[in-house]
CSV table of C-alpha atoms in Angstrom, one decimal:
chain,number,residue,atom,x,y,z
A,8,MET,CA,0.0,0.0,0.0
A,9,LYS,CA,2.7,2.5,1.0
A,10,SER,CA,4.7,1.7,-2.2
A,11,GLN,CA,1.6,2.5,-4.3
A,12,GLU,CA,1.0,5.8,-2.5
A,13,LEU,CA,4.6,6.8,-3.0
A,14,ASN,CA,4.5,5.7,-6.6
A,15,PHE,CA,1.5,7.8,-7.3
A,16,ALA,CA,2.8,10.7,-5.3
A,17,SER,CA,6.1,10.7,-7.2
A,18,VAL,CA,4.2,11.5,-10.4
A,19,TYR,CA,3.1,14.7,-8.7
A,20,GLU,CA,6.2,15.6,-6.7
A,21,ASP,CA,6.6,18.8,-8.6
A,22,ASN,CA,2.9,19.7,-8.4
A,23,SER,CA,2.1,22.5,-5.9
A,24,ASN,CA,-1.4,21.1,-5.5
A,25,ILE,CA,-0.4,17.6,-4.4
A,26,LYS,CA,-0.8,18.3,-0.6
A,27,PHE,CA,-4.3,19.8,-1.2
A,28,PHE,CA,-5.3,17.0,-3.5
A,29,PHE,CA,-4.4,14.2,-1.1
A,30,THR,CA,-6.1,16.1,1.7
A,31,ARG,CA,-9.3,16.0,-0.4
A,32,ILE,CA,-8.8,12.2,-1.0
A,33,HIS,CA,-8.5,11.7,2.8
A,34,LEU,CA,-11.7,13.7,3.4
A,35,SER,CA,-13.5,11.6,0.8
A,36,LEU,CA,-13.0,8.6,3.0
A,37,ILE,CA,-15.0,10.1,5.9
A,38,GLY,CA,-17.9,10.9,3.6
A,39,MET,CA,-17.9,14.7,3.0
A,40,SER,CA,-16.3,17.4,0.9
A,41,THR,CA,-13.5,19.7,2.1
A,42,THR,CA,-15.9,22.6,2.4
A,43,GLN,CA,-18.4,20.6,4.4
A,44,TYR,CA,-15.7,19.3,6.8
A,45,THR,CA,-14.1,22.7,7.3
A,46,HIS,CA,-17.4,24.5,7.8
A,47,ARG,CA,-18.6,22.0,10.5
A,48,LEU,CA,-15.3,22.1,12.3
A,49,GLN,CA,-15.1,25.9,12.3
A,50,ARG,CA,-18.2,26.0,14.5
A,51,PHE,CA,-16.0,25.1,17.4
A,52,PRO,CA,-13.5,27.5,19.2
A,53,PRO,CA,-10.2,27.8,17.3
A,54,LYS,CA,-8.1,26.6,20.3
A,55,SER,CA,-10.1,23.4,20.5
A,56,ARG,CA,-10.2,22.4,16.8
A,57,ASP,CA,-6.8,20.6,16.7
A,58,LEU,CA,-7.7,18.7,19.9
A,59,ILE,CA,-11.1,17.5,18.8
A,60,ARG,CA,-10.2,16.8,15.2
A,61,PRO,CA,-9.6,13.0,15.6
A,62,HIS,CA,-12.9,12.6,17.5
A,63,PHE,CA,-14.8,14.8,15.0
A,64,THR,CA,-13.4,12.7,12.1
A,65,ALA,CA,-14.6,9.5,13.8
A,66,VAL,CA,-18.1,11.0,14.3
A,67,CYS,CA,-18.2,11.9,10.6
A,68,ARG,CA,-17.3,8.4,9.6
A,69,LEU,CA,-20.0,7.0,11.8
A,70,ILE,CA,-22.6,9.3,10.3
A,71,ASN,CA,-21.6,8.2,6.8
A,72,GLY,CA,-21.7,4.4,7.2
A,73,GLY,CA,-19.8,3.5,10.3
A,74,THR,CA,-16.1,2.8,10.9
A,75,LYS,CA,-14.0,0.8,8.5
A,76,THR,CA,-11.2,-1.5,9.5
A,77,ALA,CA,-7.6,-0.5,8.7
A,78,LYS,CA,-7.7,-3.2,5.9
A,79,GLU,CA,-10.9,-1.8,4.4
A,80,LEU,CA,-9.5,1.7,4.4
A,81,ARG,CA,-6.3,0.6,2.7
A,82,THR,CA,-8.3,-1.3,0.1
A,83,LEU,CA,-10.6,1.7,-0.6
A,84,LEU,CA,-7.7,4.1,-0.8
A,85,SER,CA,-5.7,1.7,-3.1
A,86,ARG,CA,-8.7,1.4,-5.5
A,87,GLN,CA,-9.1,5.2,-5.5
A,88,ILE,CA,-5.4,5.6,-6.2
A,89,CYS,CA,-5.8,3.1,-9.0
A,90,PHE,CA,-8.5,5.3,-10.6
A,91,LEU,CA,-6.3,8.4,-10.1
A,92,ARG,CA,-3.5,6.6,-11.8
A,93,PHE,CA,-5.8,5.8,-14.7
A,94,CYS,CA,-6.8,9.5,-14.9
A,95,ASN,CA,-3.2,10.6,-14.8
A,96,ASP,CA,-2.0,8.2,-17.4
A,97,HIS,CA,-4.8,9.2,-19.8
A,98,GLY,CA,-4.5,13.0,-19.2
A,99,LEU,CA,-7.8,13.2,-17.4
A,100,LEU,CA,-6.8,14.1,-13.9
A,101,GLU,CA,-7.4,17.9,-14.0
A,102,PHE,CA,-10.4,17.4,-16.2
A,103,ILE,CA,-12.2,15.0,-13.8
A,104,PHE,CA,-11.0,16.8,-10.6
A,105,PRO,CA,-10.8,20.5,-11.5
A,106,ILE,CA,-8.9,22.2,-8.6
A,107,SER,CA,-9.8,25.8,-9.7
A,108,LYS,CA,-13.3,26.9,-9.2
A,109,LEU,CA,-13.0,28.9,-12.4
A,110,MET,CA,-12.9,25.6,-14.4
A,111,MET,CA,-16.0,24.3,-16.0
A,112,ASN,CA,-17.9,21.5,-14.2
A,113,VAL,CA,-17.6,18.1,-15.8
A,114,PRO,CA,-20.8,16.9,-17.6
A,115,LEU,CA,-22.3,13.8,-16.2
A,116,GLU,CA,-22.1,12.1,-19.6
A,117,ALA,CA,-18.3,12.6,-19.6
A,118,LEU,CA,-18.1,11.0,-16.2
A,119,ASN,CA,-20.2,8.1,-17.4
A,120,ASP,CA,-17.9,7.5,-20.4
A,121,THR,CA,-14.8,7.9,-18.2
A,122,LEU,CA,-15.9,5.1,-15.8
A,123,ALA,CA,-16.9,2.9,-18.8
A,124,MET,CA,-13.4,3.4,-20.2
A,125,TYR,CA,-12.0,2.7,-16.7
A,126,ALA,CA,-14.0,-0.6,-16.7
A,127,ILE,CA,-12.3,-1.6,-19.9
A,128,TYR,CA,-9.0,-0.7,-18.4
A,129,LEU,CA,-9.7,-2.9,-15.4
A,130,ALA,CA,-11.0,-5.8,-17.5
A,131,THR,CA,-7.6,-6.0,-19.2
A,132,GLY,CA,-5.7,-6.6,-16.0
A,133,ASN,CA,-4.8,-3.0,-15.0
A,134,THR,CA,-5.7,-3.4,-11.3
A,135,ILE,CA,-3.8,-2.9,-8.0
A,136,TYR,CA,-2.0,-6.2,-8.4
A,137,SER,CA,-2.0,-6.3,-12.2
A,138,GLN,CA,-4.3,-9.3,-12.5
A,139,MET,CA,-7.7,-10.1,-13.9
A,140,ILE,CA,-10.6,-9.5,-11.5
A,141,LYS,CA,-14.2,-10.7,-11.3
A,142,GLY,CA,-17.2,-8.7,-12.2
A,143,THR,CA,-18.2,-8.1,-8.6
A,144,THR,CA,-14.7,-6.9,-7.7
A,145,MET,CA,-14.8,-4.6,-10.7
A,146,GLU,CA,-18.0,-3.1,-9.4
A,147,LEU,CA,-16.2,-2.3,-6.1
A,148,TYR,CA,-13.4,-0.6,-8.1
A,149,LEU,CA,-16.0,1.5,-9.9
A,150,LEU,CA,-17.8,2.3,-6.6
A,151,ALA,CA,-14.5,3.5,-5.2
A,152,ALA,CA,-13.9,5.7,-8.3
A,153,ALA,CA,-17.4,7.1,-8.2
A,154,SER,CA,-17.1,7.8,-4.4
A,155,ILE,CA,-14.0,9.9,-4.9
A,156,ILE,CA,-15.5,11.7,-7.8
A,157,GLN,CA,-18.7,12.4,-5.8
A,158,LYS,CA,-16.8,13.7,-2.7
A,159,LEU,CA,-14.7,16.1,-4.8
A,160,ASP,CA,-17.5,17.0,-7.3
A,161,PRO,CA,-18.7,20.7,-7.0
A,162,ILE,CA,-22.1,19.5,-8.2
A,163,PRO,CA,-23.6,17.5,-5.2
A,164,ASP,CA,-25.2,14.1,-5.3
A,165,ARG,CA,-24.0,13.0,-8.7
A,166,ASP,CA,-23.0,9.3,-9.2
A,167,ALA,CA,-20.6,9.0,-12.0
A,168,ARG,CA,-21.7,5.4,-12.7
A,169,LYS,CA,-25.3,6.4,-13.4
A,170,THR,CA,-27.3,8.4,-15.9
A,171,PRO,CA,-29.7,11.3,-14.8
A,172,ASP,CA,-32.5,8.7,-14.5
A,173,GLY,CA,-30.6,6.8,-11.8
A,174,LYS,CA,-29.7,3.8,-14.0
A,175,VAL,CA,-26.2,2.4,-14.4
A,176,TYR,CA,-24.7,3.8,-17.6
A,177,LYS,CA,-25.1,1.3,-20.4
A,178,GLY,CA,-21.4,1.3,-21.3
A,179,ILE,CA,-20.4,0.3,-17.8
A,180,LYS,CA,-23.1,-2.4,-17.6
A,181,LYS,CA,-22.1,-3.9,-20.9
A,182,VAL,CA,-18.4,-4.3,-19.8
A,183,ILE,CA,-19.4,-5.8,-16.4
A,184,ASP,CA,-21.9,-8.1,-18.0
A,185,GLU,CA,-19.2,-9.3,-20.5
A,186,VAL,CA,-16.7,-10.0,-17.6
A,187,LYS,CA,-19.4,-11.9,-15.7
A,188,ARG,CA,-20.3,-13.9,-18.8
A,189,ILE,CA,-16.7,-15.0,-19.3
A,190,GLU,CA,-16.5,-16.0,-15.6
A,191,LYS,CA,-19.4,-18.5,-16.2
A,192,VAL,CA,-17.6,-20.2,-19.1
A,193,PRO,CA,-16.4,-23.5,-17.5
A,194,ASN,CA,-13.0,-25.0,-18.0
A,195,ARG,CA,-11.1,-22.5,-20.1
A,196,LYS,CA,-9.5,-24.5,-22.9
A,197,GLU,CA,-5.7,-25.0,-23.0
A,198,GLY,CA,-3.8,-24.3,-26.1
A,199,TYR,CA,-2.5,-26.7,-28.8
A,200,THR,CA,1.3,-26.4,-28.8
A,201,LEU,CA,4.0,-26.7,-31.5
A,202,ALA,CA,5.5,-29.6,-29.5
A,203,MET,CA,2.2,-31.4,-29.7
A,204,HIS,CA,2.1,-30.8,-33.4
A,205,LYS,CA,5.6,-32.2,-33.9
A,206,GLU,CA,4.5,-35.3,-32.0
A,207,LEU,CA,1.6,-35.9,-34.4
A,208,PHE,CA,3.8,-35.1,-37.4
A,209,GLU,CA,6.1,-38.0,-36.4
A,210,LYS,CA,3.2,-40.4,-35.7
A,211,MET,CA,1.1,-39.7,-38.8
A,212,LYS,CA,4.0,-40.9,-41.0
A,213,PHE,CA,2.9,-44.4,-40.2
A,214,HIS,CA,-0.7,-43.8,-41.2
A,215,GLY,CA,-2.3,-43.8,-44.6
A,216,LYS,CA,-2.8,-40.6,-46.6
A,217,ASP,CA,-6.6,-40.8,-46.2
A,218,SER,CA,-6.5,-41.8,-42.5
A,219,GLU,CA,-8.2,-40.1,-39.6
A,220,LEU,CA,-4.9,-39.0,-38.1
A,221,ARG,CA,-3.5,-37.5,-41.3
A,222,CYS,CA,-6.8,-35.6,-41.8
A,223,CYS,CA,-6.6,-34.2,-38.3
A,224,TYR,CA,-2.9,-33.3,-38.5
A,225,GLU,CA,-3.4,-31.3,-41.7
A,226,TRP,CA,-6.3,-29.4,-40.3
A,227,TYR,CA,-4.4,-28.7,-37.1
A,228,THR,CA,-1.6,-27.3,-39.4
A,229,VAL,CA,-4.1,-24.9,-41.0
A,230,GLY,CA,-6.0,-24.3,-37.8
A,231,LEU,CA,-3.0,-23.3,-35.8
A,232,GLN,CA,-2.0,-20.6,-38.3
A,233,LEU,CA,-5.5,-19.2,-38.9
A,234,GLY,CA,-6.9,-19.8,-35.4
A,235,LEU,CA,-9.8,-21.9,-36.8
A,236,ARG,CA,-13.1,-22.3,-34.9
A,237,ARG,CA,-14.6,-25.7,-34.6
A,238,SER,CA,-17.5,-25.1,-36.9
A,239,GLU,CA,-15.1,-23.9,-39.7
A,240,TYR,CA,-13.6,-27.3,-40.2
A,241,CYS,CA,-15.5,-29.9,-38.1
A,242,GLN,CA,-19.0,-31.3,-37.9
A,243,GLU,CA,-20.8,-31.9,-34.6
A,244,THR,CA,-21.7,-35.5,-35.2
A,245,SER,CA,-20.6,-38.3,-37.5
A,246,ALA,CA,-22.9,-39.5,-40.3
A,247,PHE,CA,-22.6,-42.1,-43.0
A,248,ASN,CA,-24.7,-39.9,-45.3
A,249,LEU,CA,-22.4,-37.1,-46.6
A,250,ASP,CA,-25.6,-35.1,-47.4
A,251,LYS,CA,-25.9,-34.5,-43.7
A,252,PHE,CA,-23.7,-31.6,-42.4
A,253,GLN,CA,-24.1,-28.4,-40.4
A,254,ARG,CA,-25.5,-25.6,-42.5
A,255,SER,CA,-25.5,-21.8,-42.1
A,256,PRO,CA,-28.8,-19.9,-41.9
A,257,LEU,CA,-28.5,-19.4,-45.6
A,258,GLY,CA,-28.5,-23.2,-46.2
A,259,ASP,CA,-24.9,-23.7,-47.3
A,260,ALA,CA,-22.2,-25.5,-45.4
A,261,ARG,CA,-20.8,-23.8,-42.3
A,262,ALA,CA,-17.4,-25.5,-42.7
A,263,PHE,CA,-15.0,-24.8,-45.6
A,264,THR,CA,-15.8,-26.2,-49.0
A,265,ILE,CA,-13.5,-26.8,-52.0
A,266,ASN,CA,-14.5,-23.4,-53.6
A,267,ASP,CA,-13.3,-21.5,-50.5
A,268,LEU,CA,-9.7,-22.1,-51.5
A,269,GLU,CA,-7.8,-20.3,-54.2
A,270,PHE,CA,-4.1,-21.1,-55.2
A,271,TYR,CA,-1.5,-18.5,-56.2
A,272,THR,CA,2.1,-18.5,-57.4
A,273,TRP,CA,4.9,-16.6,-55.6
A,274,ASP,CA,3.9,-13.4,-57.5
A,275,LYS,CA,0.2,-13.8,-56.5
A,276,ARG,CA,-0.9,-15.1,-59.9
A,277,LEU,CA,-4.1,-17.2,-59.6
A,278,ILE,CA,-3.8,-20.8,-60.9
A,279,SER,CA,-6.4,-23.4,-61.4
A,280,ARG,CA,-7.0,-26.1,-58.8
A,281,LYS,CA,-5.9,-28.8,-61.3
A,282,ASP,CA,-2.7,-27.0,-62.1
A,283,ALA,CA,-2.0,-26.5,-58.3
A,284,LEU,CA,-2.4,-30.2,-57.6
A,285,MET,CA,-0.3,-31.3,-60.6
A,286,ASN,CA,2.4,-28.7,-60.0
A,287,ARG,CA,2.5,-28.2,-56.2
A,288,GLU,CA,5.9,-26.4,-56.3
A,289,LYS,CA,4.2,-23.5,-58.1
A,290,VAL,CA,1.8,-22.9,-55.2
A,291,GLN,CA,3.3,-20.3,-52.8
A,292,HIS,CA,0.1,-18.9,-51.3
A,293,VAL,CA,-3.5,-20.0,-50.6
A,294,ARG,CA,-6.4,-17.5,-50.2
A,295,VAL,CA,-8.9,-18.8,-47.7
A,296,LEU,CA,-12.5,-17.5,-47.7
A,297,PHE,CA,-14.5,-17.5,-44.5
A,298,ARG,CA,-18.0,-17.5,-45.8
A,299,TRP,CA,-19.6,-17.7,-42.4
A,300,GLN,CA,-18.2,-16.6,-39.1
A,301,LYS,CA,-19.5,-16.8,-35.6
A,302,ASN,CA,-18.9,-13.0,-35.0
A,303,GLY,CA,-20.9,-12.1,-38.1
A,304,LEU,CA,-18.0,-10.9,-40.2
A,305,HIS,CA,-18.9,-13.1,-43.1
A,306,GLY,CA,-17.0,-13.2,-46.4
A,307,VAL,CA,-13.5,-12.2,-45.2
A,308,HIS,CA,-10.3,-13.7,-46.6
A,309,ARG,CA,-7.0,-14.7,-45.1
A,310,TRP,CA,-3.8,-15.8,-46.8
A,311,VAL,CA,-1.4,-18.6,-45.8
A,312,SER,CA,2.0,-18.9,-47.4
A,313,ARG,CA,4.4,-21.7,-48.0
A,314,ASN,CA,6.8,-22.6,-45.1
A,315,ASP,CA,9.9,-24.3,-46.5
A,316,LYS,CA,11.9,-23.6,-43.4
A,317,ASN,CA,9.6,-25.8,-41.2
A,318,PRO,CA,7.6,-28.0,-43.7
A,319,TYR,CA,5.7,-29.7,-40.9
A,320,LEU,CA,4.1,-26.3,-40.2
A,321,CYS,CA,3.3,-25.5,-43.9
A,322,ALA,CA,-0.4,-24.7,-44.2
A,323,VAL,CA,-0.1,-24.5,-48.0
A,324,THR,CA,1.1,-28.2,-48.2
A,325,ALA,CA,-1.7,-29.2,-45.8
A,326,LEU,CA,-4.4,-27.5,-47.8
A,327,LEU,CA,-3.2,-29.1,-51.1
A,328,ASN,CA,-3.4,-32.5,-49.3
A,329,ILE,CA,-6.8,-31.7,-48.0
A,330,VAL,CA,-8.1,-30.8,-51.4
A,331,ASP,CA,-6.5,-33.8,-53.0
A,332,ARG,CA,-8.1,-36.1,-50.4
A,333,PHE,CA,-11.6,-34.6,-50.9
A,334,ILE,CA,-11.4,-35.0,-54.7
A,335,ARG,CA,-10.2,-38.6,-54.3
A,336,LEU,CA,-12.9,-39.6,-51.7
A,337,VAL,CA,-15.9,-37.4,-52.6
A,338,GLY,CA,-15.3,-35.9,-56.0
A,339,GLU,CA,-14.5,-32.5,-57.4
A,340,THR,CA,-18.0,-31.7,-58.5
A,341,ARG,CA,-19.4,-31.8,-54.9
A,342,VAL,CA,-18.5,-28.2,-54.3
A,343,ASP,CA,-21.2,-27.7,-51.7
A,344,ARG,CA,-19.9,-30.3,-49.3
A,345,PRO,CA,-17.6,-29.7,-46.4
A,346,ILE,CA,-14.0,-30.5,-47.4
A,347,ALA,CA,-12.7,-32.1,-44.2
A,348,VAL,CA,-13.1,-35.8,-44.9
A,349,TYR,CA,-11.2,-39.1,-44.3
A,350,ARG,CA,-11.7,-42.8,-44.8
A,351,ALA,CA,-12.4,-45.3,-42.0
A,352,VAL,CA,-14.2,-48.2,-43.6
A,353,CYS,CA,-16.3,-45.6,-45.4
A,354,VAL,CA,-15.8,-41.9,-46.1
A,355,LYS,CA,-16.7,-39.6,-43.1
A,356,TYR,CA,-16.6,-36.0,-42.2
A,357,LEU,CA,-14.2,-34.9,-39.6
A,358,THR,CA,-16.0,-34.3,-36.3
A,359,SER,CA,-15.2,-32.4,-33.2
A,360,THR,CA,-15.0,-35.7,-31.2
A,361,ILE,CA,-12.3,-37.1,-33.5
A,362,ALA,CA,-10.4,-33.8,-33.6
A,363,THR,CA,-10.4,-33.5,-29.8
A,364,LYS,CA,-9.3,-37.2,-29.5
A,365,TRP,CA,-6.0,-36.6,-31.2
A,366,ILE,CA,-5.3,-33.3,-29.5
A,367,ARG,CA,-5.7,-35.0,-26.1
A,368,TYR,CA,-3.5,-37.8,-27.3
A,369,ALA,CA,-0.8,-35.3,-28.0
A,370,ALA,CA,-1.3,-33.6,-24.7
A,371,ARG,CA,-0.8,-36.9,-22.9
A,372,ARG,CA,2.3,-37.8,-24.9
A,373,VAL,CA,4.0,-34.4,-24.8
A,374,HIS,CA,2.9,-32.7,-21.7
A,375,ASP,CA,2.1,-35.7,-19.4
A,376,VAL,CA,-1.5,-34.6,-19.0
A,377,VAL,CA,-3.2,-37.6,-17.5
A,378,LYS,CA,-5.9,-36.4,-15.2
A,379,GLN,CA,-9.3,-36.4,-16.9
A,380,GLU,CA,-10.2,-33.0,-15.6
A,381,GLU,CA,-7.0,-31.6,-17.1
A,382,LEU,CA,-7.5,-33.5,-20.4
A,383,ASP,CA,-11.0,-32.0,-20.6
A,384,LYS,CA,-9.4,-28.6,-21.1
A,385,PHE,CA,-8.1,-29.7,-24.5
A,386,SER,CA,-10.5,-29.7,-27.4
A,387,CYS,CA,-10.6,-28.7,-31.1
A,388,HIS,CA,-11.0,-25.1,-29.8
A,389,SER,CA,-7.4,-25.5,-28.5
A,390,LEU,CA,-6.1,-24.6,-32.0
A,391,ARG,CA,-7.5,-21.0,-31.5
A,392,VAL,CA,-6.1,-20.7,-28.0
A,393,GLY,CA,-2.7,-22.1,-29.2
A,394,ALA,CA,-2.6,-19.6,-32.1
A,395,CYS,CA,-3.1,-16.7,-29.7
A,396,CYS,CA,-0.3,-17.9,-27.4
A,397,ILE,CA,2.1,-18.5,-30.3
A,398,TYR,CA,1.6,-15.1,-31.9
A,399,PHE,CA,1.8,-13.4,-28.5
A,400,ALA,CA,4.9,-15.3,-27.4
A,401,ALA,CA,6.6,-14.4,-30.8
A,402,GLY,CA,6.1,-10.7,-29.9
A,403,TYR,CA,3.5,-9.8,-32.5
A,404,SER,CA,1.4,-6.7,-31.8
A,405,ALA,CA,-2.2,-6.7,-30.6
A,406,PRO,CA,-3.6,-5.3,-33.9
A,407,PHE,CA,-1.8,-8.0,-35.8
A,408,ILE,CA,-3.2,-10.8,-33.6
A,409,GLN,CA,-6.6,-9.4,-33.7
A,410,ARG,CA,-6.6,-9.2,-37.5
A,411,ALA,CA,-4.8,-12.4,-38.2
A,412,LEU,CA,-7.2,-14.4,-36.0
A,413,ARG,CA,-10.3,-12.5,-37.1
A,414,TRP,CA,-11.4,-10.9,-33.8
A,415,GLU,CA,-13.7,-8.0,-33.8
A,416,SER,CA,-12.4,-6.9,-30.3
A,417,ASP,CA,-9.5,-7.5,-28.1
A,418,ALA,CA,-11.2,-10.6,-26.6
A,419,TRP,CA,-8.1,-12.6,-27.8
A,420,LYS,CA,-6.3,-11.4,-24.7
A,421,ARG,CA,-8.3,-13.8,-22.6
A,422,TYR,CA,-6.9,-16.7,-24.6
A,423,VAL,CA,-3.3,-16.0,-23.7
A,424,ARG,CA,-2.1,-18.3,-21.0
A,425,ASP,CA,0.7,-18.1,-18.5
A,426,LEU,CA,3.7,-18.7,-20.8
A,427,VAL,CA,7.3,-19.6,-19.8
A,428,VAL,CA,8.5,-17.3,-22.5
A,429,THR,CA,6.9,-14.4,-20.5
A,430,SER,CA,9.1,-15.2,-17.5
A,431,MET,CA,12.1,-15.4,-19.8
A,432,GLN,CA,11.4,-12.0,-21.1
A,433,MET,CA,11.0,-10.7,-17.5
A,434,THR,CA,14.4,-12.1,-16.7
A,435,ASP,CA,15.9,-10.4,-19.7
A,436,ALA,CA,14.3,-7.1,-18.6
A,437,PHE,CA,15.9,-7.4,-15.2
A,438,ASN,CA,19.2,-8.3,-16.6
A,439,THR,CA,19.1,-5.3,-18.9
A,440,ALA,CA,18.0,-3.0,-16.0
A,441,ASN,CA,20.8,-4.4,-13.9
A,442,THR,CA,23.4,-2.9,-16.3
A,443,MET,CA,21.8,0.5,-16.1
A,444,PRO,CA,23.2,3.2,-13.7
A,445,LEU,CA,21.3,4.0,-10.6
A,446,MET,CA,19.0,0.9,-10.8
């Protein structure tokens, strides 16, 4: 707590208003403004004011909700300082807390938007201990912020969280509702790793080219690069009738079809599917169409490029094999059918059950995951989680990850797990700092 106060105060060590500002913060804890406190205290004789001040402060606290324990006071002050730090870092401090009476009062709408932005700030881990918090805890952070605004607000009885009709501002409610929704999602999935992929690469060499494992391995190769969702390559259930598959609201296949792939040379010249399969060395890029997406951004494209440095990670080779298998098992004319197929006695669509089975196999072999409750955290959605972790660990920017994996918001941050590479980067940071003077 002391370190946080000193850290915040150091930002303002050259500010002549710092003593006055922190006095106002202290007074907000006892439930009244500076003017109210001073006015009530001045009713007593001057010589007694210093003597009665501690008792008077205690009375004020009782009037405004009773005493708080030392821990409660520290927590409240810490959360208020967290909000002040947010305001300072975003150039809002003197706007939200105008010290001069000549400055304009802050509109309630601006206070509403400020706390909504602060909620986003908290939701991404910018809290006292730099960790993710639950929705109920976020509400307490916002309450602490609203209380300090209210106590220092020249306009009485305004709650920065609420609109003039007394309802919680929609922007704030939406953020809190989203955080609470994520909390209810059971068993966050673990990511598919490159080590797991290498394990399956070695194993699939002993399986036929139309086998279940080869089909899975090749879709994992594509899925890891593009962060595929289950419905984009898998079916929910198996069926001997290839006419039965998941459809979009428009009646076409939800999963990729053969026409969703286009093949290009190194100079991005489009070539036919037949030419691509007969002359694979020509194909340097594949353009993938996402006709239907869960987030509603239908019809977007993403590119994958040949990987000659690590062929086992080459999505171009994987897609050529996928197309070749589909034509061999189903036929090139069935352009409306999902393309993820394999042969096991008869031709079948790849299902989420099968995709999950081999991912869990790899998790057991590579990471010694044996407890069922831990294995249950791996599924075909682990590809999307793994893609986030890989791009993040490699140091790619947030806008890159968001665009590459087709996110409409920064929700991808929730997919990043506790990575060893992060601790290695932290060690490097300390080693670098250790060579600096005065550190």
